[in-house]
Amino acid sequence: MDAPLPISGAYFTTFGTLHLEARGARVTGKYTHQDGSVSGTLHGSTVRGTWAQKGNSSEGTFTWEFHRGANGFRGTWEGGGSGAWDGVRLELAPVDRGGFPGGWNSYPEGPLLAGPMIGEVSERDARLWVQARCTSPVSLVVATPDGEVCRMQKTPAWSEWLCQTYHVEGLRPGVPYTYWFESTHGRTKARPLPLAPPREARAARIAFGSCLCFYHQNELPILDAITRDAPACLAMIGDNTYYYGFDWQSEHTMMLAQLRARNNDAFRRLVSAVPTLGVWDDHDFGPNDADNRFSGKQMALRAFRRMWANANWGAQGIEGIFSSARVGPAEIFLLDSRWHRNQPNHTLLGEAQLVWLVEALARSTAPVKIIASPTQVLADAAVAKEWECFRRDAPRELEGLLGEIEARDIRGVVFVSGDLHMANLFHQEGRDLHGRRGPEWWELTTSPLANDPWMEPIAGKDRYLVTEIIDRCNYGIVDVDLDRAGSEVVLVCKDERGDVLFDQPIALSTLAVRR
């Protein structure tokens, strides 16, 4: 008989891979470091026992304190020294053995362990993400002041960590909708369900940010500032959680890491109120600076798609997580700078994604086209500093993209980016096109949302830099108003309280080829 906790299984630990077997209260196992073995006794959620290593003829004692569902443990060892001995479970334990798919700070009661999150919305449909409490059916209810208009029931799957996305169609622009979830475990509170501005709308404000590391700080004022801003959409453009060495070992460990950030209380408030899109960067894909040679990328893709509610992932015949979304007078083009990235070949997007981007830009009828890149695009100082950027890592792709925008006179393009733990505003003047002048190029980099600022200025070292903020957390807003003549687009950088750090008005007429 297994122990009360599902202890039996494989763990990635401080001392390599550990395989445990529990029978009653007795726990035994072997681990890879120095041909080690353990033997101990389970009391509640604590295992105490002895370890021995044939490889170096050493032995001692250990104490492990297991998390719920035996998803991991924190512990110590002694014997010829002492130190930490921590581990994380590599596979989700079965439901009938006491497994637990929830992460840090899961809800203790109610129909959900995590969520809700409003995902991609249009003016007539919406996607909503949740992690359910168990495999019992969960219903999404959408209502107006006159009563329910939609009730959609889905049955969560253990193999999907109880995560599911609901897609509600047939909604009407301008109608005040609310939504909630319910199951045999109760119901969530009713919340407003905002839809996207219609395509003919003249104004929209889109927020973006990256680098959300300090999930354990439940009060993150910067996230509440974004909530108060009430943008039409929030684009999380990379490092939306942080994988460390333990976290990229398996799909289960990735899911636990994803849920850490999702369950931050301030983030919960934000994404339950503001439609949110997501793309990854290196830290929520795999190891630092990982590219398409990362052996765990298929696991990473499944985990990421399971956790976010974008309408599309990649394109037909092209893998990845890139997509685009229309938000009133703007269209956001979310780039995937990991799946096709290959450092030896100097590619970031890959040929197929680059072709998709150019064609999607050319087809777009949005007056403003926002290219959201996890990696900086126009930055110049980043090359000398060996920081990731298009100019260093994919100069041919950058030139190809700018050249196609110029050649096709694709109008209204601006760039936003993240990653660097500082805020930068870049401007590259329109290039000479044989008697005509190309569009002005603008890029707003904002980062971090919740991490340590980099504190390294690049002023005077980057020929395209207009201004920078290096000493505080920040986020960005692209403020579009087609009736604001001469400054139809404003790039805004804000601090943790929502106060403006700098802004840059841009005339829409300058984002086009001119004579």
Short mmCIF file of C-alpha atoms in Angstrom, two decimals:
data_model
loop_
_atom_site.label_atom_id
_atom_site.label_comp_id
_atom_site.label_asym_id
_atom_site.label_seq_id
_atom_site.Cartn_x
_atom_site.Cartn_y
_atom_site.Cartn_z
CA MET A 1 0.00 0.00 0.00
CA ASP A 2 1.24 3.45 -0.86
CA ALA A 3 1.88 6.03 1.86
CA PRO A 4 -0.83 8.70 2.53
CA LEU A 5 1.14 11.09 0.34
CA PRO A 6 1.92 9.82 -3.19
CA ILE A 7 5.62 9.69 -2.34
CA SER A 8 6.49 6.96 -4.86
CA GLY A 9 7.92 8.39 -8.06
CA ALA A 10 10.85 10.23 -9.62
CA TYR A 11 12.20 13.58 -8.44
CA PHE A 12 14.83 15.97 -9.72
CA THR A 13 16.85 17.00 -6.68
CA THR A 14 19.93 18.78 -5.41
CA PHE A 15 21.77 15.46 -5.81
CA GLY A 16 20.45 14.32 -9.17
CA THR A 17 17.45 12.19 -10.03
CA LEU A 18 15.90 10.41 -7.07
CA HIS A 19 13.53 7.42 -7.37
CA LEU A 20 11.43 6.78 -4.27
CA GLU A 21 9.16 3.93 -3.29
CA ALA A 22 6.81 4.19 -0.32
CA ARG A 23 5.09 1.23 1.32
CA GLY A 24 3.09 2.23 4.33
CA ALA A 25 5.29 4.60 6.28
CA ARG A 26 8.54 3.11 4.98
CA VAL A 27 10.30 5.06 2.22
CA THR A 28 13.28 3.80 0.25
CA GLY A 29 15.01 5.03 -2.86
CA LYS A 30 18.08 5.54 -4.99
CA TYR A 31 19.61 8.68 -6.47
CA THR A 32 22.21 9.26 -9.16
CA HIS A 33 24.80 11.27 -7.22
CA GLN A 34 27.64 8.97 -6.09
CA ASP A 35 25.36 5.90 -6.45
CA GLY A 36 23.32 7.00 -3.45
CA SER A 37 20.45 5.38 -1.58
CA VAL A 38 18.02 6.50 1.13
CA SER A 39 15.87 4.80 3.73
CA GLY A 40 13.41 6.62 5.97
CA THR A 41 10.04 6.86 7.66
CA LEU A 42 7.09 9.07 6.78
CA HIS A 43 5.36 10.99 9.56
CA GLY A 44 2.58 13.17 8.17
CA SER A 45 4.30 15.08 5.37
CA THR A 46 7.84 14.64 6.74
CA VAL A 47 10.33 11.92 5.86
CA ARG A 48 13.35 11.39 8.12
CA GLY A 49 16.02 8.81 7.52
CA THR A 50 19.53 7.97 6.44
CA TRP A 51 21.48 8.24 3.20
CA ALA A 52 24.51 6.34 1.95
CA GLN A 53 26.72 6.81 -1.12
CA LYS A 54 28.77 3.94 -2.50
CA GLY A 55 30.67 6.25 -4.83
CA ASN A 56 32.49 8.07 -2.03
CA SER A 57 31.79 5.78 0.95
CA SER A 58 29.89 8.44 2.86
CA GLU A 59 26.67 8.40 4.85
CA GLY A 60 24.46 10.56 7.01
CA THR A 61 20.92 11.64 7.82
CA PHE A 62 18.27 13.70 6.05
CA THR A 63 14.93 15.37 6.68
CA TRP A 64 12.47 16.18 3.87
CA GLU A 65 9.24 18.14 4.17
CA PHE A 66 6.90 17.30 1.27
CA HIS A 67 4.52 19.69 -0.45
CA ARG A 68 0.89 18.88 -1.14
CA GLY A 69 0.48 16.00 -3.55
CA ALA A 70 4.19 15.21 -3.11
CA ASN A 71 4.92 17.74 -5.86
CA GLY A 72 8.26 18.44 -4.24
CA PHE A 73 10.10 18.72 -0.97
CA ARG A 74 12.40 21.04 0.93
CA GLY A 75 14.97 19.45 3.19
CA THR A 76 18.42 19.18 4.69
CA TRP A 77 21.18 16.60 4.95
CA GLU A 78 23.94 16.01 7.50
CA GLY A 79 27.01 13.77 7.60
CA GLY A 80 30.53 14.98 6.95
CA GLY A 81 28.94 18.38 6.45
CA SER A 82 25.42 19.70 5.98
CA GLY A 83 23.27 21.59 3.48
CA ALA A 84 20.02 21.81 1.59
CA TRP A 85 18.45 18.84 -0.16
CA ASP A 86 15.46 19.92 -2.22
CA GLY A 87 13.53 18.20 -4.96
CA VAL A 88 10.60 18.51 -7.35
CA ARG A 89 8.38 15.71 -8.62
CA LEU A 90 8.84 14.97 -12.32
CA GLU A 91 5.34 13.68 -13.08
CA LEU A 92 1.89 14.54 -11.79
CA ALA A 93 0.76 11.76 -9.44
CA PRO A 94 -2.55 10.07 -10.37
CA VAL A 95 -5.74 11.41 -8.87
CA ASP A 96 -6.52 8.13 -7.08
CA ARG A 97 -3.15 8.27 -5.29
CA GLY A 98 -3.54 11.76 -3.92
CA GLY A 99 -1.88 13.74 -6.70
CA PHE A 100 -2.36 17.49 -6.78
CA PRO A 101 -2.10 19.52 -10.02
CA GLY A 102 -2.31 22.89 -8.27
CA GLY A 103 0.62 25.20 -7.71
CA TRP A 104 1.82 27.65 -5.10
CA ASN A 105 -0.99 29.75 -3.56
CA SER A 106 -3.83 27.77 -5.14
CA TYR A 107 -7.29 28.74 -3.93
CA PRO A 108 -8.16 26.70 -0.82
CA GLU A 109 -11.84 26.41 -1.70
CA GLY A 110 -14.37 27.12 -4.42
CA PRO A 111 -14.66 25.73 -7.96
CA LEU A 112 -11.17 26.80 -9.08
CA LEU A 113 -7.58 26.20 -8.07
CA ALA A 114 -6.40 29.07 -10.29
CA GLY A 115 -7.90 31.78 -12.46
CA PRO A 116 -10.05 33.01 -13.96
CA MET A 117 -8.10 34.78 -16.70
CA ILE A 118 -9.72 36.61 -19.58
CA GLY A 119 -7.74 35.67 -22.67
CA GLU A 120 -8.10 36.93 -26.20
CA VAL A 121 -11.34 38.73 -26.96
CA SER A 122 -12.85 40.26 -30.08
CA GLU A 123 -15.92 42.46 -30.28
CA ARG A 124 -18.10 39.34 -30.48
CA ASP A 125 -16.32 36.49 -28.68
CA ALA A 126 -14.12 35.82 -25.66
CA ARG A 127 -11.83 33.13 -24.31
CA LEU A 128 -11.52 32.50 -20.58
CA TRP A 129 -8.99 30.26 -18.79
CA VAL A 130 -9.31 28.44 -15.47
CA GLN A 131 -7.74 25.61 -13.51
CA ALA A 132 -10.55 23.61 -11.91
CA ARG A 133 -10.51 22.13 -8.40
CA CYS A 134 -11.18 18.55 -9.52
CA THR A 135 -12.48 16.54 -12.45
CA SER A 136 -16.12 17.47 -11.75
CA PRO A 137 -17.76 19.57 -14.47
CA VAL A 138 -17.32 23.36 -14.27
CA SER A 139 -19.76 25.79 -15.88
CA LEU A 140 -18.98 29.24 -17.24
CA VAL A 141 -21.94 31.60 -17.01
CA VAL A 142 -22.11 34.84 -19.01
CA ALA A 143 -24.91 37.26 -18.19
CA THR A 144 -26.27 40.74 -18.86
CA PRO A 145 -28.34 42.81 -16.42
CA ASP A 146 -31.38 41.08 -17.97
CA GLY A 147 -30.17 37.56 -17.12
CA GLU A 148 -28.01 34.70 -18.38
CA VAL A 149 -27.10 34.63 -22.07
CA CYS A 150 -24.69 31.70 -22.06
CA ARG A 151 -23.99 28.68 -19.86
CA MET A 152 -21.14 26.45 -21.00
CA GLN A 153 -20.11 23.31 -19.11
CA LYS A 154 -16.78 21.50 -19.52
CA THR A 155 -15.25 18.54 -17.72
CA PRO A 156 -11.62 19.10 -16.66
CA ALA A 157 -9.03 16.48 -17.56
CA TRP A 158 -6.35 15.35 -15.09
CA SER A 159 -3.95 14.92 -18.03
CA GLU A 160 -4.33 18.68 -18.66
CA TRP A 161 -3.67 19.58 -15.01
CA LEU A 162 -7.39 20.50 -14.82
CA CYS A 163 -6.73 23.54 -17.04
CA GLN A 164 -9.26 24.49 -19.68
CA THR A 165 -10.20 27.39 -21.90
CA TYR A 166 -13.81 28.32 -22.65
CA HIS A 167 -14.69 30.02 -25.93
CA VAL A 168 -17.87 32.09 -25.86
CA GLU A 169 -19.25 33.26 -29.21
CA GLY A 170 -22.20 35.32 -30.37
CA LEU A 171 -21.67 38.24 -27.99
CA ARG A 172 -22.81 41.74 -28.93
CA PRO A 173 -20.65 44.88 -28.95
CA GLY A 174 -21.52 47.49 -26.36
CA VAL A 175 -23.46 45.12 -24.09
CA PRO A 176 -22.35 45.06 -20.41
CA TYR A 177 -21.55 41.40 -19.75
CA THR A 178 -20.51 39.73 -16.51
CA TYR A 179 -19.12 36.23 -16.01
CA TRP A 180 -18.58 33.67 -13.28
CA PHE A 181 -17.73 29.98 -12.86
CA GLU A 182 -19.60 27.40 -10.81
CA SER A 183 -19.43 23.73 -9.90
CA THR A 184 -20.42 21.45 -7.04
CA HIS A 185 -17.70 23.30 -5.06
CA GLY A 186 -19.52 26.64 -5.31
CA ARG A 187 -19.18 29.66 -7.59
CA THR A 188 -16.78 32.51 -8.15
CA LYS A 189 -17.84 36.12 -7.85
CA ALA A 190 -19.33 37.80 -10.90
CA ARG A 191 -16.90 40.02 -12.79
CA PRO A 192 -17.26 42.32 -15.82
CA LEU A 193 -16.36 40.74 -19.17
CA PRO A 194 -14.92 43.43 -21.46
CA LEU A 195 -14.85 42.84 -25.20
CA ALA A 196 -12.46 44.36 -27.73
CA PRO A 197 -13.25 47.75 -29.27
CA PRO A 198 -14.84 47.37 -32.71
CA ARG A 199 -12.58 47.60 -35.75
CA GLU A 200 -14.05 50.99 -36.63
CA ALA A 201 -13.23 52.41 -33.19
CA ARG A 202 -11.04 55.48 -33.30
CA ALA A 203 -9.14 54.90 -30.06
CA ALA A 204 -7.70 52.09 -27.93
CA ARG A 205 -5.06 51.71 -25.23
CA ILE A 206 -2.95 48.56 -25.13
CA ALA A 207 -0.66 47.69 -22.20
CA PHE A 208 2.37 45.47 -22.32
CA GLY A 209 5.03 44.21 -19.96
CA SER A 210 7.55 41.46 -19.32
CA CYS A 211 9.75 39.86 -16.64
CA LEU A 212 7.40 38.81 -13.81
CA CYS A 213 9.74 37.09 -11.36
CA PHE A 214 8.73 38.19 -7.85
CA TYR A 215 5.53 36.11 -7.80
CA HIS A 216 6.00 35.49 -4.06
CA GLN A 217 5.35 39.18 -3.36
CA ASN A 218 1.58 39.02 -3.30
CA GLU A 219 1.23 42.78 -3.28
CA LEU A 220 2.70 44.03 -6.55
CA PRO A 221 1.44 47.62 -6.97
CA ILE A 222 2.53 47.72 -10.62
CA LEU A 223 -0.03 45.07 -11.54
CA ASP A 224 -2.78 46.93 -9.74
CA ALA A 225 -1.71 50.09 -11.61
CA ILE A 226 -2.28 48.29 -14.92
CA THR A 227 -5.66 47.10 -13.66
CA ARG A 228 -6.62 50.71 -12.83
CA ASP A 229 -5.48 51.82 -16.30
CA ALA A 230 -8.13 49.46 -17.72
CA PRO A 231 -6.47 48.97 -21.12
CA ALA A 232 -8.38 47.22 -23.87
CA CYS A 233 -5.75 44.49 -23.82
CA LEU A 234 -2.59 43.47 -21.95
CA ALA A 235 0.22 41.74 -23.85
CA MET A 236 2.60 39.76 -21.63
CA ILE A 237 5.60 39.54 -23.95
CA GLY A 238 7.96 37.14 -22.27
CA ASP A 239 9.51 35.94 -19.03
CA ASN A 240 5.98 35.81 -17.67
CA THR A 241 7.31 33.32 -15.15
CA TYR A 242 10.86 32.14 -14.52
CA TYR A 243 12.09 28.58 -15.00
CA TYR A 244 15.13 27.67 -12.94
CA GLY A 245 17.17 24.47 -13.10
CA PHE A 246 14.53 22.39 -11.32
CA ASP A 247 11.71 23.80 -13.44
CA TRP A 248 12.58 22.82 -17.01
CA GLN A 249 13.11 19.12 -16.20
CA SER A 250 9.63 17.92 -17.17
CA GLU A 251 6.20 19.10 -18.26
CA HIS A 252 4.96 18.79 -14.67
CA THR A 253 7.74 20.94 -13.28
CA MET A 254 7.05 23.53 -15.98
CA MET A 255 3.38 23.57 -15.03
CA LEU A 256 4.22 24.13 -11.37
CA ALA A 257 6.47 27.05 -12.38
CA GLN A 258 3.78 28.54 -14.64
CA LEU A 259 1.24 28.37 -11.82
CA ARG A 260 3.55 30.20 -9.42
CA ALA A 261 3.14 33.44 -11.36
CA ARG A 262 -0.49 32.82 -12.31
CA ASN A 263 -1.44 32.49 -8.63
CA ASN A 264 0.08 35.79 -7.51
CA ASP A 265 -2.84 37.70 -5.96
CA ALA A 266 -2.19 40.95 -7.82
CA PHE A 267 -1.80 39.10 -11.12
CA ARG A 268 -5.08 37.31 -10.45
CA ARG A 269 -6.85 40.63 -10.03
CA LEU A 270 -5.31 41.95 -13.24
CA VAL A 271 -6.02 39.07 -15.61
CA SER A 272 -9.53 38.45 -14.28
CA ALA A 273 -10.38 42.03 -15.32
CA VAL A 274 -8.25 42.78 -18.42
CA PRO A 275 -8.09 40.64 -21.59
CA THR A 276 -4.58 39.19 -21.64
CA LEU A 277 -2.37 37.67 -24.35
CA GLY A 278 0.92 35.88 -23.83
CA VAL A 279 4.13 34.99 -25.66
CA TRP A 280 7.27 33.55 -24.17
CA ASP A 281 10.90 34.50 -23.90
CA ASP A 282 13.78 32.37 -22.68
CA HIS A 283 12.81 32.12 -19.00
CA ASP A 284 9.31 30.74 -19.63
CA PHE A 285 10.59 28.55 -22.47
CA GLY A 286 13.63 26.86 -20.93
CA PRO A 287 17.15 27.73 -19.75
CA ASN A 288 18.61 31.23 -20.03
CA ASP A 289 19.05 32.26 -23.70
CA ALA A 290 17.66 28.90 -24.90
CA ASP A 291 16.92 28.46 -28.60
CA ASN A 292 15.40 25.75 -30.80
CA ARG A 293 18.08 23.27 -29.74
CA PHE A 294 16.51 23.02 -26.26
CA SER A 295 15.55 19.37 -25.83
CA GLY A 296 12.47 20.19 -23.75
CA LYS A 297 10.84 22.56 -26.23
CA GLN A 298 7.87 20.29 -27.00
CA MET A 299 7.08 20.07 -23.28
CA ALA A 300 7.47 23.84 -23.04
CA LEU A 301 5.07 24.36 -25.94
CA ARG A 302 2.39 22.13 -24.40
CA ALA A 303 2.73 23.80 -20.99
CA PHE A 304 2.60 27.33 -22.40
CA ARG A 305 -0.42 26.69 -24.60
CA ARG A 306 -2.20 25.02 -21.70
CA MET A 307 -1.70 28.12 -19.53
CA TRP A 308 -2.70 30.89 -21.94
CA ALA A 309 -5.86 31.66 -23.90
CA ASN A 310 -4.72 33.15 -27.20
CA ALA A 311 -7.02 32.41 -30.12
CA ASN A 312 -4.19 31.11 -32.34
CA TRP A 313 -0.77 29.52 -31.94
CA GLY A 314 1.55 29.72 -34.93
CA ALA A 315 0.14 29.31 -38.42
CA GLN A 316 -0.83 26.42 -40.66
CA GLY A 317 2.24 24.26 -41.08
CA ILE A 318 4.38 26.55 -38.87
CA GLU A 319 4.87 25.62 -35.22
CA GLY A 320 5.33 28.17 -32.49
CA ILE A 321 3.24 30.58 -30.43
CA PHE A 322 3.19 33.67 -32.67
CA SER A 323 -0.17 35.22 -33.62
CA SER A 324 -1.97 38.51 -34.14
CA ALA A 325 -5.01 40.10 -32.51
CA ARG A 326 -7.13 43.06 -33.58
CA VAL A 327 -7.90 45.68 -30.91
CA GLY A 328 -9.99 48.48 -32.42
CA PRO A 329 -7.78 50.71 -34.62
CA ALA A 330 -4.67 48.63 -33.79
CA GLU A 331 -3.48 45.10 -34.50
CA ILE A 332 -0.90 43.41 -32.30
CA PHE A 333 1.58 41.01 -33.89
CA LEU A 334 3.01 38.75 -31.18
CA LEU A 335 6.37 37.28 -32.18
CA ASP A 336 7.91 33.98 -31.09
CA SER A 337 11.63 34.56 -30.68
CA ARG A 338 12.41 31.10 -29.21
CA TRP A 339 10.88 28.25 -31.20
CA HIS A 340 12.72 29.01 -34.45
CA ARG A 341 15.68 30.82 -32.90
CA ASN A 342 19.08 29.29 -33.71
CA GLN A 343 22.14 31.13 -32.51
CA PRO A 344 24.71 29.47 -34.83
CA ASN A 345 22.55 30.28 -37.86
CA HIS A 346 21.74 33.83 -36.67
CA THR A 347 17.97 33.38 -36.83
CA LEU A 348 15.34 34.61 -34.39
CA LEU A 349 12.05 34.23 -36.22
CA GLY A 350 12.99 31.73 -38.88
CA GLU A 351 12.08 32.14 -42.53
CA ALA A 352 8.51 30.83 -42.24
CA GLN A 353 7.56 33.09 -39.31
CA LEU A 354 9.17 36.09 -41.00
CA VAL A 355 7.14 35.46 -44.16
CA TRP A 356 3.98 35.09 -42.05
CA LEU A 357 4.71 38.39 -40.30
CA VAL A 358 5.29 40.36 -43.49
CA GLU A 359 2.19 38.95 -45.18
CA ALA A 360 0.04 39.48 -42.08
CA LEU A 361 1.24 43.09 -41.84
CA ALA A 362 0.49 43.64 -45.51
CA ARG A 363 -3.04 42.20 -45.15
CA SER A 364 -3.88 44.15 -42.01
CA THR A 365 -6.42 46.94 -42.32
CA ALA A 366 -5.55 48.36 -38.89
CA PRO A 367 -4.20 51.93 -39.08
CA VAL A 368 -1.70 51.08 -36.31
CA LYS A 369 0.31 47.85 -36.36
CA ILE A 370 2.15 46.97 -33.15
CA ILE A 371 4.93 44.40 -33.51
CA ALA A 372 5.43 42.96 -30.03
CA SER A 373 8.82 41.26 -29.76
CA PRO A 374 10.19 39.64 -26.60
CA THR A 375 13.65 40.53 -27.99
CA GLN A 376 14.76 44.11 -28.69
CA VAL A 377 14.55 45.09 -32.36
CA LEU A 378 16.23 48.45 -33.01
CA ALA A 379 18.70 48.49 -30.09
CA ASP A 380 22.30 49.12 -31.09
CA ALA A 381 24.27 49.16 -27.81
CA ALA A 382 22.99 45.66 -27.09
CA VAL A 383 25.29 44.34 -29.82
CA ALA A 384 28.48 45.49 -28.11
CA LYS A 385 27.17 44.42 -24.71
CA GLU A 386 26.34 40.92 -26.01
CA TRP A 387 22.69 41.27 -25.04
CA GLU A 388 20.09 39.48 -27.12
CA CYS A 389 18.71 41.68 -29.90
CA PHE A 390 17.86 41.47 -33.59
CA ARG A 391 20.90 43.50 -34.65
CA ARG A 392 23.25 41.01 -33.01
CA ASP A 393 21.36 37.72 -33.34
CA ALA A 394 19.47 38.06 -36.62
CA PRO A 395 20.65 41.10 -38.62
CA ARG A 396 19.49 39.62 -41.94
CA GLU A 397 15.99 39.07 -40.56
CA LEU A 398 15.87 42.62 -39.24
CA GLU A 399 16.94 44.07 -42.57
CA GLY A 400 14.49 41.79 -44.39
CA LEU A 401 11.61 42.93 -42.18
CA LEU A 402 12.38 46.66 -42.42
CA GLY A 403 13.02 46.35 -46.14
CA GLU A 404 9.68 44.63 -46.81
CA ILE A 405 7.78 47.22 -44.77
CA GLU A 406 9.45 49.96 -46.81
CA ALA A 407 9.03 48.23 -50.18
CA ARG A 408 5.34 47.49 -49.61
CA ASP A 409 4.69 50.80 -47.85
CA ILE A 410 3.12 48.99 -44.90
CA ARG A 411 1.94 51.90 -42.80
CA GLY A 412 1.57 52.50 -39.09
CA VAL A 413 4.21 50.09 -37.72
CA VAL A 414 5.69 50.57 -34.24
CA PHE A 415 7.67 48.12 -32.11
CA VAL A 416 7.35 47.19 -28.45
CA SER A 417 9.70 44.84 -26.62
CA GLY A 418 10.82 43.64 -23.20
CA ASP A 419 13.49 41.40 -21.63
CA LEU A 420 16.20 43.85 -20.61
CA HIS A 421 15.15 44.94 -17.07
CA MET A 422 15.17 48.57 -18.16
CA ALA A 423 12.98 50.90 -20.19
CA ASN A 424 14.30 52.29 -23.48
CA LEU A 425 12.83 54.47 -26.19
CA PHE A 426 14.52 54.06 -29.58
CA HIS A 427 14.11 56.07 -32.76
CA GLN A 428 15.68 55.34 -36.12
CA GLU A 429 15.04 57.95 -38.77
CA GLY A 430 13.38 56.98 -42.01
CA ARG A 431 15.92 55.70 -44.54
CA ASP A 432 16.63 57.13 -47.98
CA LEU A 433 14.67 55.13 -50.57
CA HIS A 434 16.06 56.60 -53.78
CA GLY A 435 14.42 59.98 -53.56
CA ARG A 436 11.74 59.01 -51.08
CA ARG A 437 11.98 58.73 -47.32
CA GLY A 438 11.06 55.57 -45.48
CA PRO A 439 8.90 55.42 -42.37
CA GLU A 440 10.23 56.51 -39.00
CA TRP A 441 11.05 53.55 -36.76
CA TRP A 442 10.08 53.68 -33.08
CA GLU A 443 10.49 51.07 -30.35
CA LEU A 444 9.45 51.15 -26.71
CA THR A 445 11.12 48.60 -24.43
CA THR A 446 9.63 48.18 -20.96
CA SER A 447 10.86 45.77 -18.29
CA PRO A 448 10.75 44.49 -15.59
CA LEU A 449 7.26 44.17 -14.18
CA ALA A 450 8.58 42.48 -11.05
CA ASN A 451 12.30 41.78 -11.01
CA ASP A 452 15.51 43.64 -10.17
CA PRO A 453 16.27 46.56 -12.55
CA TRP A 454 19.51 46.13 -14.49
CA MET A 455 20.89 49.53 -13.37
CA GLU A 456 23.29 49.87 -16.34
CA PRO A 457 22.78 52.97 -18.49
CA ILE A 458 23.32 52.88 -22.25
CA ALA A 459 22.96 56.64 -22.80
CA GLY A 460 25.70 57.77 -25.16
CA LYS A 461 26.34 54.18 -26.27
CA ASP A 462 23.35 53.63 -28.55
CA ARG A 463 22.87 55.85 -31.59
CA TYR A 464 19.11 55.21 -31.61
CA LEU A 465 18.39 55.74 -27.90
CA VAL A 466 16.10 58.66 -27.05
CA THR A 467 15.65 58.09 -23.33
CA GLU A 468 15.93 55.36 -20.71
CA ILE A 469 14.83 54.34 -17.22
CA ILE A 470 17.17 51.91 -15.44
CA ASP A 471 16.30 52.09 -11.74
CA ARG A 472 12.69 50.93 -11.32
CA CYS A 473 10.02 48.54 -12.49
CA ASN A 474 7.85 49.75 -15.35
CA TYR A 475 5.28 48.88 -17.99
CA GLY A 476 4.22 50.27 -21.33
CA ILE A 477 1.10 51.66 -22.95
CA VAL A 478 0.50 52.17 -26.66
CA ASP A 479 -2.16 54.87 -26.70
CA VAL A 480 -3.91 55.14 -30.08
CA ASP A 481 -6.36 57.94 -30.90
CA LEU A 482 -6.94 58.58 -34.58
CA ASP A 483 -8.67 61.89 -33.79
CA ARG A 484 -5.60 63.27 -31.97
CA ALA A 485 -4.11 64.98 -35.01
CA GLY A 486 -0.32 64.90 -35.22
CA SER A 487 0.07 62.51 -32.28
CA GLU A 488 -2.24 59.66 -33.18
CA VAL A 489 0.12 57.21 -31.46
CA VAL A 490 1.71 57.86 -28.07
CA LEU A 491 4.23 55.44 -26.58
CA VAL A 492 4.05 55.69 -22.78
CA CYS A 493 6.28 54.24 -20.06
CA LYS A 494 4.78 54.11 -16.55
CA ASP A 495 6.14 53.27 -13.12
CA GLU A 496 4.82 51.00 -10.35
CA ARG A 497 2.17 53.56 -9.31
CA GLY A 498 0.98 54.17 -12.86
CA ASP A 499 2.70 57.54 -13.10
CA VAL A 500 4.18 58.50 -16.48
CA LEU A 501 7.98 58.21 -16.65
CA PHE A 502 8.17 59.40 -20.26
CA ASP A 503 5.99 59.46 -23.33
CA GLN A 504 6.52 59.94 -27.03
CA PRO A 505 3.84 61.32 -29.37
CA ILE A 506 4.11 60.06 -32.97
CA ALA A 507 2.30 61.41 -36.01
CA LEU A 508 0.74 58.54 -37.91
CA SER A 509 1.72 60.21 -41.19
CA THR A 510 5.41 59.67 -40.33
CA LEU A 511 4.90 55.89 -40.13
CA ALA A 512 4.75 55.60 -43.92
CA VAL A 513 6.93 56.07 -46.98
CA ARG A 514 7.02 59.77 -47.86
CA ARG A 515 8.27 61.94 -50.68
#
